[in-house]
Amino acid sequence: MADNQIKKDNLHDQLSEEEQLELLKKYDPESNTRDVQGILKKIVFIGLLAFSLFQLYTAIFGQYTAYIQRSVHLGFALSLIFLLFPFRRKMAKKDKVPFYDVLLALLSIGVGLYWPVMYKELVLRVGRMTDLDMAVAIIAVLLTLEAARRAVGLPITIIASAFLIYAFTGPYWPGFLAHRGQDLTALSQLMFFTTDGVLGTPIGVSATFIFVFLLFGAFLVKTGVGQYFNDLAVSIAGKLTGGPAKVAVFSSALQGTISGSSVANVVTSGSYTIPMMKKLGYRKEFAGGVEAAASTGGQLMPPIMGAAAFLMVEFIGGITYWEIAKAAAIPALLYFAGIWIMTHFEAKRVGLEGLSDDQMPNRKEVFKKIYLLLPILGIIVFLLVGIPTMQAALWGIVLTIVVSAFDKKTRINFKDMIHALVDGARSALAVAAATACAGIIVGVVVKTGLGLSLANGLISASGGHLFLTLFFTMLAAIVLGMGSPTTANYVITSTIAAPAVIALLMIDEPSGAAVPIVVALSAHLFVFYFGIIADITPPVALAAFAASGISGGDPVRTGINASKLAIAAFIIPYMFVYNPAMLMIDASVLEIAWVTLTALTGMYALSAGLVGYWYKRLNWIERIVTLAAGALLIIPEGMTDVFGFALFVVMLAIQFITKNRGEKETVSTAS
């Protein structure tokens, strides 16, 4: 059923699995798959299982050479995509696989096996292309583009195709965009016979780190940890002011540890939290906005962030995944704190209380199952003590199996393990297609020098001002993110826009100086953030639209509410670029504590100003002053902090005085 056709009497109850799946198929291309039957169902099942077993084998016993590892990964992903994802979205309801998709799947298997079968010959004649090589390369690129269109969406295919056209038409472009151009032979070799194209770094990360963490998430789901997140969140936050909204924030932050998709997070936790919020009295659009904003932030939440975070390790170089997760901790805290505070003020403004006792789960029973969080805590410990990222994920899977044995209801048997392997492989298909397609873009950027040209153009357009460069980069990341998954968005912006930010941050350094980790990380996290929050930024805000499908509210208004609630995400990236102490790299404990305190206080004031309520309703003058106090506290400068705190204290005093005076007058009138 369409999102606006969900029956009203279902809006106060958790959505059924069928309704959740319908919403996912509508707003999440990764979920729009065929329900194959008969012999093909068995073939797909075996294919997905073999995909996972191959990845597990190489993760445990060591990977093959880059070309073999990545091409086999690509072959598995492409062939399974053509069997599962229909040519058109509306054809997903048909369970039959057309002959042409079977043919495309067979071609994909051939492409995936080309490197393993021809490896010795290809290595011996490196640089020399045969007609067969060229044909295989062209087929590989076309299959990748079509698979990405089906599993990820049309925008990324259009972008990658535009880059290929740019590679061919280099001499005809004006100014700094011009280059000597590439012929078909050179481009074919680049795309499939080097590690700068389809088989480049993006799919290399998909074939290693990302896949194993997706398996970890699939095993967690089998323990029922997703529902446990909801129960735990209700137990902790349910009775607080505006409890269901805070439950949404809490559970979505936790849900992000097992879901790398904003839309999937919305549907999974939102089907539980949005009806609760509506029942308590929250407006439809606000309830949907809370869930969309919180669910989108799941990709920002350490220890397991979105797939792009694993790419960041490779793109920056000289940094571990743990360092990235640690650097993202305070920004993530501020993001969710901002949403939490705004939902609190909205609840106070409207007069909403928490859940009643009969709506609360049995806290004793919920906390008895706290052991279900051990695998996630284990991942943190494993990364902290220096265990390599892939091994940490493998041990996380082992720990999940062990922990599940504590209770019959959560125990994972052999059949569950097989299904977890299949589900993990299924969730990896769209990521593999997106990273392979992103590799096409990276290959063109590297070969043509477009990255440096665009970086220089961006700096020139901004007049060398860091703020303007950041602003233009933000716009580019949001626009690209409206049509591309976070992974592809990050690849594009990190190769095109991030170098411009790094160049300006290094402007006072000697020419040729090495880029400090803190500078590179600031620039890359900046584009990472804005690529993610594109999911809640109108007019194309897929996470907000999915939330509106559950709440029954207007999609655009839901997106506006989500953007307003996630205001922190539009501010925090600027903060850590200007003040990297927030990333906890090369900063003292005092510096980290101070920047966190001022930022939290600033978010508190901004939230009050935006909602129009503190301890009482704010008039328009009070709102302006409160917003000014928040902005000054957030700006990472010593003097702005002083003025911001002064305004904050003044407004706090006014709130207390006027609130108490109002209460006394009320009591006096009543007497």
Coordinates of N, CA and C in Angstrom, one line a residue, residues 166-381:
Y166 N 32.7 13.2 -19.7 CA 33.8 14.2 -19.5 C 35.1 13.7 -19.8
A167 N 35.4 12.4 -19.5 CA 36.7 11.9 -19.8 C 37.0 11.8 -21.3
F168 N 35.9 11.5 -22.1 CA 36.1 11.5 -23.6 C 36.2 12.8 -24.2
T169 N 35.5 13.8 -23.6 CA 35.3 15.1 -24.3 C 36.2 16.2 -23.7
G170 N 37.3 15.8 -23.1 CA 38.2 16.8 -22.4 C 38.6 18.0 -23.1
P171 N 39.1 17.9 -24.4 CA 39.6 19.1 -25.1 C 38.5 20.1 -25.4
Y172 N 37.2 19.7 -25.3 CA 36.1 20.7 -25.7 C 35.6 21.5 -24.5
W173 N 36.1 21.2 -23.3 CA 35.6 22.0 -22.2 C 36.3 23.3 -22.0
P174 N 35.7 24.3 -21.5 CA 36.3 25.6 -21.3 C 37.2 25.7 -20.1
G175 N 38.2 26.6 -20.2 CA 39.0 27.0 -19.0 C 39.6 25.9 -18.3
F176 N 39.6 25.9 -16.9 CA 40.3 24.9 -16.1 C 39.7 23.5 -16.2
L177 N 38.5 23.4 -16.8 CA 37.9 22.1 -17.0 C 38.5 21.3 -18.1
A178 N 39.2 21.9 -19.0 CA 39.7 21.2 -20.2 C 40.8 20.3 -19.8
H179 N 40.9 19.2 -20.6 CA 42.1 18.3 -20.4 C 42.2 17.6 -21.8
R180 N 43.3 16.8 -21.9 CA 43.6 16.2 -23.3 C 42.6 15.1 -23.7
G181 N 41.8 14.6 -22.9 CA 40.8 13.6 -23.2 C 41.4 12.2 -23.2
Q182 N 40.5 11.2 -23.1 CA 40.9 9.8 -23.1 C 40.2 9.1 -24.2
D183 N 40.9 8.2 -24.9 CA 40.2 7.3 -25.9 C 39.7 6.1 -25.3
L184 N 38.9 5.3 -26.0 CA 38.2 4.2 -25.5 C 39.2 3.1 -24.9
T185 N 40.3 2.9 -25.6 CA 41.3 1.9 -25.1 C 41.8 2.3 -23.7
A186 N 42.3 3.6 -23.6 CA 42.8 4.1 -22.3 C 41.8 4.1 -21.2
L187 N 40.6 4.5 -21.5 CA 39.6 4.5 -20.5 C 39.1 3.1 -20.1
S188 N 39.1 2.2 -21.0 CA 38.8 0.8 -20.7 C 39.8 0.2 -19.8
Q189 N 41.1 0.4 -20.1 CA 42.1 -0.1 -19.2 C 42.1 0.5 -17.8
L190 N 41.8 1.8 -17.8 CA 41.7 2.5 -16.5 C 40.6 1.9 -15.6
M191 N 39.4 1.6 -16.3 CA 38.2 1.2 -15.5 C 38.3 -0.2 -15.0
F192 N 39.0 -1.1 -15.7 CA 38.9 -2.5 -15.2 C 40.3 -3.2 -15.0
F193 N 41.3 -2.5 -15.5 CA 42.7 -3.2 -15.4 C 43.6 -2.3 -14.6
T194 N 43.1 -1.4 -13.8 CA 43.9 -0.7 -12.8 C 43.1 -0.7 -11.5
T195 N 43.7 -0.2 -10.4 CA 42.9 -0.1 -9.2 C 42.5 1.4 -9.0
D196 N 42.2 2.1 -10.1 CA 41.7 3.4 -10.1 C 40.3 3.6 -10.6
G197 N 39.7 2.4 -11.1 CA 38.4 2.5 -11.7 C 37.3 1.7 -10.9
V198 N 36.6 0.8 -11.6 CA 35.6 0.0 -11.0 C 36.2 -0.8 -9.9
L199 N 37.4 -1.3 -10.1 CA 38.1 -2.1 -9.0 C 39.0 -1.3 -8.1
G200 N 38.5 0.0 -7.9 CA 39.3 0.9 -7.1 C 39.2 0.8 -5.6
T201 N 39.6 1.8 -4.9 CA 39.6 1.8 -3.4 C 38.2 1.6 -2.9
P202 N 37.2 2.3 -3.4 CA 35.8 2.2 -2.8 C 35.4 0.7 -2.8
I203 N 35.4 0.0 -3.9 CA 34.9 -1.4 -3.8 C 35.9 -2.3 -3.0
G204 N 37.2 -1.8 -3.0 CA 38.1 -2.6 -2.1 C 37.7 -2.5 -0.7
V205 N 37.2 -1.4 -0.2 CA 36.7 -1.3 1.2 C 35.4 -2.1 1.3
S206 N 34.6 -2.1 0.3 CA 33.3 -2.8 0.4 C 33.7 -4.3 0.5
A207 N 34.7 -4.8 -0.2 CA 35.1 -6.2 -0.2 C 35.8 -6.6 1.0
T208 N 36.1 -5.7 1.9 CA 36.8 -6.1 3.2 C 36.0 -5.6 4.4
F209 N 36.3 -4.4 4.8 CA 35.7 -3.9 6.1 C 34.2 -3.9 6.1
I210 N 33.6 -3.2 5.1 CA 32.2 -3.0 5.1 C 31.4 -4.3 5.1
F211 N 31.8 -5.3 4.3 CA 31.0 -6.5 4.3 C 31.0 -7.2 5.6
V212 N 32.1 -7.2 6.3 CA 32.2 -8.0 7.6 C 31.4 -7.3 8.6
F213 N 31.3 -5.9 8.6 CA 30.5 -5.2 9.6 C 29.0 -5.4 9.3
L214 N 28.7 -5.5 8.0 CA 27.3 -5.8 7.6 C 26.9 -7.1 8.1
L215 N 27.8 -8.1 8.1 CA 27.5 -9.4 8.6 C 27.3 -9.3 10.1
F216 N 28.1 -8.5 10.8 CA 28.0 -8.3 12.2 C 26.6 -7.8 12.5
G217 N 26.1 -6.8 11.8 CA 24.8 -6.2 11.9 C 23.7 -7.3 11.7
A218 N 23.9 -8.1 10.7 CA 22.9 -9.2 10.4 C 22.8 -10.2 11.6
F219 N 23.9 -10.5 12.2 CA 23.9 -11.4 13.3 C 23.3 -10.8 14.6
L220 N 23.5 -9.5 14.7 CA 22.9 -8.7 15.8 C 21.3 -8.8 15.7
V221 N 20.9 -8.6 14.4 CA 19.4 -8.6 14.2 C 18.8 -9.9 14.6
K222 N 19.5 -11.0 14.3 CA 19.0 -12.3 14.6 C 18.8 -12.5 16.1
T223 N 19.5 -11.8 16.9 CA 19.3 -11.9 18.4 C 18.1 -11.1 18.9
G224 N 17.5 -10.3 18.0 CA 16.4 -9.5 18.4 C 16.8 -8.2 19.0
V225 N 18.1 -7.8 18.8 CA 18.6 -6.6 19.5 C 17.9 -5.3 19.0
G226 N 17.3 -5.3 17.8 CA 16.6 -4.1 17.3 C 15.4 -3.8 18.2
Q227 N 14.6 -4.8 18.5 CA 13.5 -4.6 19.4 C 14.0 -4.3 20.8
Y228 N 15.1 -4.9 21.2 CA 15.6 -4.6 22.5 C 16.0 -3.1 22.7
F229 N 16.5 -2.6 21.6 CA 16.9 -1.1 21.6 C 15.6 -0.3 22.0
N230 N 14.5 -0.7 21.3 CA 13.3 0.1 21.6 C 12.9 -0.1 23.1
D231 N 12.9 -1.3 23.6 CA 12.5 -1.6 24.9 C 13.4 -0.9 25.9
L232 N 14.7 -0.9 25.7 CA 15.6 -0.2 26.6 C 15.4 1.3 26.5
A233 N 15.2 1.8 25.4 CA 14.9 3.3 25.2 C 13.7 3.7 26.0
V234 N 12.6 2.9 25.9 CA 11.4 3.2 26.6 C 11.6 3.1 28.1
S235 N 12.3 2.1 28.5 CA 12.6 1.9 30.0 C 13.3 3.1 30.6
I236 N 14.3 3.6 29.8 CA 15.1 4.7 30.3 C 14.4 6.1 30.1
A237 N 13.8 6.3 28.9 CA 13.3 7.7 28.6 C 11.8 7.8 28.6
G238 N 11.1 6.7 28.6 CA 9.6 6.7 28.4 C 8.8 7.6 29.3
K239 N 9.2 7.7 30.6 CA 8.4 8.5 31.6 C 8.9 9.9 31.6
L240 N 9.9 10.3 30.9 CA 10.4 11.7 30.9 C 9.4 12.6 30.2
T241 N 9.5 13.9 30.3 CA 8.7 14.8 29.6 C 8.8 14.6 28.1
G242 N 7.6 14.4 27.4 CA 7.7 14.0 26.0 C 8.4 12.7 25.7
G243 N 8.2 11.8 26.6 CA 8.9 10.5 26.6 C 9.1 9.8 25.2
P244 N 8.0 9.6 24.4 CA 8.2 8.9 23.2 C 9.1 9.5 22.2
A245 N 9.2 10.8 22.2 CA 10.2 11.5 21.3 C 11.6 11.2 21.7
K246 N 11.8 11.2 23.0 CA 13.2 10.9 23.5 C 13.5 9.5 23.3
V247 N 12.5 8.6 23.4 CA 12.7 7.2 23.1 C 13.2 7.1 21.6
A248 N 12.5 7.8 20.7 CA 12.9 7.8 19.3 C 14.4 8.2 19.1
V249 N 14.8 9.2 19.8 CA 16.2 9.7 19.8 C 17.1 8.6 20.3
F250 N 16.8 8.1 21.4 CA 17.7 7.1 22.0 C 17.8 5.8 21.2
S251 N 16.6 5.3 20.8 CA 16.6 4.0 20.1 C 17.2 4.1 18.7
S252 N 17.0 5.3 18.1 CA 17.6 5.5 16.7 C 19.1 5.6 16.8
A253 N 19.6 6.2 17.8 CA 21.1 6.3 18.0 C 21.6 4.9 18.1
L254 N 21.0 4.1 18.9 CA 21.4 2.7 19.1 C 21.2 1.9 17.8
Q255 N 20.1 2.1 17.1 CA 19.8 1.4 15.9 C 20.8 1.6 14.8
G256 N 21.4 2.8 14.8 CA 22.4 3.1 13.8 C 23.6 2.2 13.9
T257 N 23.8 1.5 15.0 CA 24.9 0.5 15.1 C 24.7 -0.7 14.3
I258 N 23.5 -1.0 13.9 CA 23.2 -2.2 13.1 C 22.6 -1.8 11.7
S259 N 22.4 -0.5 11.4 CA 21.8 -0.2 10.1 C 22.6 1.0 9.6
G260 N 23.1 0.8 8.3 CA 23.8 1.9 7.7 C 22.9 2.8 6.8
S261 N 21.6 2.6 6.9 CA 20.7 3.3 6.0 C 19.7 4.1 6.9
S262 N 19.6 5.4 6.5 CA 18.7 6.3 7.2 C 17.2 5.8 7.1
V263 N 16.9 5.4 5.8 CA 15.5 5.0 5.6 C 15.2 3.7 6.3
A264 N 16.1 2.8 6.3 CA 15.8 1.5 7.0 C 15.7 1.8 8.5
N265 N 16.5 2.7 9.0 CA 16.5 3.0 10.5 C 15.1 3.6 10.8
V266 N 14.6 4.5 9.9 CA 13.3 5.2 10.2 C 12.2 4.2 10.2
V267 N 12.2 3.3 9.3 CA 11.1 2.3 9.2 C 11.2 1.3 10.4
T268 N 12.4 0.9 10.7 CA 12.6 -0.1 11.8 C 12.1 0.4 13.1
S269 N 12.7 1.6 13.5 CA 12.4 2.1 14.9 C 11.2 3.0 14.8
G270 N 11.0 3.7 13.7 CA 9.9 4.6 13.5 C 8.5 4.0 13.6
S271 N 8.4 2.7 13.1 CA 7.1 2.0 13.2 C 6.7 1.8 14.6
Y272 N 7.7 1.9 15.5 CA 7.4 1.7 16.9 C 7.2 3.0 17.7
T273 N 8.1 4.0 17.3 CA 8.1 5.3 18.1 C 7.1 6.3 17.6
I274 N 6.9 6.4 16.3 CA 6.1 7.5 15.7 C 4.6 7.3 16.2
P275 N 4.0 6.1 16.2 CA 2.7 6.0 16.7 C 2.6 6.3 18.2
M276 N 3.6 6.0 19.0 CA 3.7 6.4 20.4 C 3.7 7.9 20.5
M277 N 4.5 8.6 19.7 CA 4.5 10.1 19.8 C 3.2 10.7 19.4
K278 N 2.5 10.2 18.4 CA 1.2 10.7 18.0 C 0.2 10.5 19.0
K279 N 0.2 9.3 19.6 CA -0.8 9.0 20.7 C -0.6 9.9 21.9
L280 N 0.6 10.3 22.2 CA 0.9 11.3 23.3 C 0.4 12.7 23.0
G281 N 0.4 13.1 21.7 CA -0.1 14.4 21.3 C 0.8 15.2 20.4
Y282 N 1.9 14.6 20.0 CA 2.8 15.3 19.1 C 2.1 15.4 17.7
R283 N 2.4 16.6 17.0 CA 1.9 16.7 15.7 C 2.5 15.7 14.8
K284 N 1.8 15.3 13.7 CA 2.3 14.3 12.8 C 3.6 14.6 12.2
E285 N 3.7 15.9 11.7 CA 5.0 16.3 11.1 C 6.1 16.3 12.0
F286 N 5.8 16.7 13.3 CA 6.9 16.8 14.3 C 7.3 15.4 14.7
A287 N 6.4 14.5 14.9 CA 6.7 13.1 15.2 C 7.6 12.5 14.2
G288 N 7.2 12.7 12.9 CA 8.0 12.1 11.8 C 9.3 12.8 11.7
G289 N 9.4 14.1 12.0 CA 10.6 14.8 11.9 C 11.6 14.3 13.0
V290 N 11.1 14.1 14.2 CA 12.0 13.6 15.2 C 12.6 12.2 14.8
E291 N 11.8 11.3 14.3 CA 12.3 10.0 13.9 C 13.3 10.1 12.8
A292 N 13.0 10.9 11.8 CA 13.8 11.1 10.6 C 15.2 11.7 11.0
A293 N 15.2 12.7 11.8 CA 16.4 13.4 12.3 C 17.3 12.4 13.1
A294 N 16.6 11.7 14.0 CA 17.4 10.8 14.9 C 17.9 9.6 14.1
S295 N 17.1 9.1 13.2 CA 17.5 7.9 12.4 C 18.7 8.2 11.5
T296 N 18.6 9.4 10.9 CA 19.7 9.8 10.0 C 21.0 10.0 10.8
G297 N 20.9 10.4 12.0 CA 22.1 10.5 12.9 C 22.7 9.2 13.2
G298 N 22.0 8.1 13.0 CA 22.6 6.8 13.3 C 23.9 6.5 12.6
Q299 N 24.0 7.1 11.3 CA 25.2 6.9 10.6 C 26.4 7.7 11.1
L300 N 26.1 8.6 12.0 CA 27.1 9.5 12.6 C 27.6 8.9 13.9
M301 N 26.9 7.9 14.4 CA 27.1 7.4 15.8 C 28.2 6.3 15.8
P302 N 29.3 6.6 16.5 CA 30.3 5.5 16.7 C 29.7 4.5 17.7
P303 N 30.2 3.2 17.7 CA 31.4 2.8 17.0 C 31.2 2.4 15.6
I304 N 30.0 2.0 15.2 CA 29.8 1.6 13.8 C 29.0 2.7 13.1
M305 N 29.7 3.4 12.2 CA 29.1 4.5 11.5 C 28.7 4.0 10.1
G306 N 28.3 4.9 9.3 CA 28.0 4.5 7.9 C 29.1 4.0 7.2
A307 N 28.8 3.3 6.0 CA 29.9 2.6 5.2 C 31.0 3.6 4.8
A308 N 30.6 4.9 4.6 CA 31.6 5.9 4.2 C 32.7 6.1 5.2
A309 N 32.4 5.8 6.5 CA 33.5 6.0 7.5 C 34.6 5.0 7.2
F310 N 34.3 3.8 6.7 CA 35.4 2.8 6.4 C 36.2 3.3 5.2
L311 N 35.5 4.0 4.2 CA 36.2 4.5 3.1 C 37.2 5.6 3.6
M312 N 36.8 6.4 4.6 CA 37.6 7.5 5.1 C 39.0 7.0 5.5
V313 N 39.0 5.8 6.1 CA 40.3 5.2 6.5 C 41.3 5.2 5.4
E314 N 40.8 4.7 4.2 CA 41.6 4.5 3.0 C 42.0 5.8 2.4
F315 N 41.0 6.7 2.3 CA 41.2 8.0 1.6 C 42.1 8.9 2.3
I316 N 42.0 8.9 3.6 CA 42.9 9.8 4.4 C 44.3 9.2 4.5
G317 N 44.4 7.9 4.8 CA 45.6 7.2 5.0 C 46.3 7.6 6.3
G318 N 47.0 6.6 6.9 CA 47.7 6.9 8.1 C 46.9 7.0 9.3
I319 N 45.6 6.5 9.2 CA 44.7 6.7 10.3 C 43.9 5.4 10.5
T320 N 43.6 5.1 11.7 CA 42.8 3.8 12.0 C 41.3 4.2 12.1
Y321 N 40.5 3.1 12.0 CA 39.1 3.3 12.1 C 38.7 3.8 13.5
W322 N 39.4 3.3 14.5 CA 39.2 3.7 15.9 C 39.4 5.2 16.0
E323 N 40.4 5.8 15.4 CA 40.6 7.2 15.5 C 39.5 8.0 14.9
I324 N 38.9 7.5 13.8 CA 37.8 8.2 13.1 C 36.6 8.1 14.0
A325 N 36.3 6.9 14.6 CA 35.2 6.7 15.5 C 35.3 7.6 16.7
K326 N 36.5 7.7 17.3 CA 36.8 8.6 18.5 C 36.5 10.1 18.1
A327 N 37.0 10.5 16.9 CA 36.9 11.9 16.5 C 35.4 12.2 16.3
A328 N 34.6 11.2 15.9 CA 33.2 11.5 15.6 C 32.3 11.5 16.9
A329 N 32.9 11.1 18.0 CA 32.1 10.9 19.2 C 31.4 12.1 19.7
I330 N 32.2 13.2 19.9 CA 31.7 14.4 20.5 C 30.7 15.1 19.5
P331 N 31.0 15.2 18.2 CA 30.0 15.7 17.2 C 28.7 14.9 17.3
A332 N 28.8 13.6 17.4 CA 27.6 12.7 17.5 C 26.8 13.0 18.7
L333 N 27.5 13.2 19.8 CA 26.9 13.5 21.1 C 26.1 14.8 21.0
L334 N 26.7 15.8 20.4 CA 26.1 17.2 20.2 C 24.9 17.1 19.3
Y335 N 25.0 16.2 18.3 CA 23.9 16.1 17.3 C 22.7 15.5 18.0
F336 N 22.8 14.4 18.7 CA 21.7 13.8 19.4 C 21.2 14.7 20.6
A337 N 22.2 15.4 21.3 CA 21.8 16.2 22.4 C 20.9 17.4 21.9
G338 N 21.2 17.9 20.7 CA 20.4 19.0 20.1 C 19.0 18.5 19.8
I339 N 18.8 17.3 19.3 CA 17.5 16.8 19.0 C 16.7 16.5 20.3
W340 N 17.4 15.9 21.3 CA 16.8 15.6 22.6 C 16.3 16.9 23.2
I341 N 17.1 17.9 23.2 CA 16.8 19.2 23.9 C 15.6 19.8 23.2
M342 N 15.6 19.8 21.9 CA 14.4 20.4 21.1 C 13.1 19.7 21.3
T343 N 13.2 18.3 21.4 CA 12.0 17.6 21.7 C 11.5 17.9 23.1
H344 N 12.4 18.1 24.0 CA 12.0 18.4 25.4 C 11.3 19.8 25.5
F345 N 11.9 20.8 24.8 CA 11.2 22.1 24.8 C 9.9 22.1 24.1
E346 N 9.8 21.3 23.0 CA 8.5 21.2 22.3 C 7.5 20.5 23.2
A347 N 7.9 19.5 23.9 CA 6.9 18.8 24.8 C 6.5 19.8 25.9
K348 N 7.4 20.6 26.5 CA 7.0 21.5 27.5 C 6.1 22.6 27.0
R349 N 6.4 23.0 25.7 CA 5.6 24.1 25.1 C 4.1 23.6 24.9
V350 N 4.0 22.4 24.4 CA 2.7 21.9 24.1 C 2.0 21.3 25.4
G351 N 2.8 21.0 26.4 CA 2.3 20.4 27.6 C 2.1 18.9 27.6
L352 N 3.1 18.2 27.0 CA 3.1 16.8 26.9 C 3.9 16.1 28.0
E353 N 3.3 15.1 28.6 CA 4.0 14.4 29.6 C 4.6 13.1 29.1
G354 N 5.1 12.2 29.9 CA 5.7 10.9 29.5 C 4.6 9.9 29.5
L355 N 5.1 8.6 29.2 CA 4.2 7.5 29.2 C 3.7 7.2 30.6
S356 N 2.5 6.6 30.6 CA 1.9 6.1 31.9 C 2.5 4.8 32.2
D357 N 2.3 4.4 33.5 CA 2.9 3.1 34.0 C 2.4 1.9 33.2
D358 N 1.2 1.9 32.7 CA 0.7 0.8 32.0 C 1.2 0.7 30.6
Q359 N 1.8 1.8 30.1 CA 2.5 1.8 28.8 C 3.9 1.4 28.8
M360 N 4.5 1.3 30.0 CA 5.9 1.0 30.2 C 6.1 -0.5 30.2
P361 N 7.3 -0.9 29.6 CA 7.6 -2.3 29.7 C 8.1 -2.7 31.1
N362 N 8.2 -3.9 31.4 CA 8.8 -4.4 32.7 C 10.2 -4.1 32.7
R363 N 10.6 -3.0 33.5 CA 12.0 -2.6 33.5 C 13.0 -3.7 34.0
K364 N 12.5 -4.4 35.0 CA 13.4 -5.5 35.5 C 13.7 -6.5 34.4
E365 N 12.7 -6.9 33.6 CA 12.9 -7.8 32.5 C 13.8 -7.2 31.4
V366 N 13.6 -5.9 31.1 CA 14.4 -5.3 30.1 C 15.9 -5.2 30.5
F367 N 16.1 -4.8 31.7 CA 17.5 -4.7 32.2 C 18.2 -6.0 32.4
K368 N 17.4 -7.1 32.6 CA 18.0 -8.4 32.7 C 18.6 -8.8 31.3
K369 N 18.2 -8.2 30.2 CA 18.7 -8.5 28.9 C 19.8 -7.5 28.5
I370 N 20.4 -6.8 29.4 CA 21.4 -5.8 29.0 C 22.6 -6.4 28.3
Y371 N 22.7 -7.7 28.6 CA 23.9 -8.4 28.0 C 23.8 -8.4 26.4
L372 N 22.6 -8.1 25.8 CA 22.5 -8.0 24.4 C 23.4 -6.9 23.8
L373 N 23.8 -5.9 24.7 CA 24.6 -4.8 24.2 C 26.1 -5.2 24.3
L374 N 26.4 -6.3 24.8 CA 27.9 -6.7 24.9 C 28.6 -6.8 23.6
P375 N 28.0 -7.3 22.5 CA 28.8 -7.3 21.3 C 29.2 -5.9 20.8
I376 N 28.3 -4.9 21.0 CA 28.6 -3.6 20.6 C 29.7 -3.0 21.5
L377 N 29.6 -3.2 22.8 CA 30.6 -2.7 23.7 C 31.9 -3.5 23.4
G378 N 31.8 -4.8 23.0 CA 33.0 -5.5 22.7 C 33.7 -4.9 21.5
I379 N 33.0 -4.5 20.5 CA 33.6 -3.9 19.3 C 34.4 -2.7 19.7
I380 N 33.9 -1.9 20.6 CA 34.6 -0.7 21.1 C 35.9 -1.1 21.8
V381 N 35.8 -2.1 22.6 CA 37.0 -2.6 23.4 C 38.0 -3.1 22.4

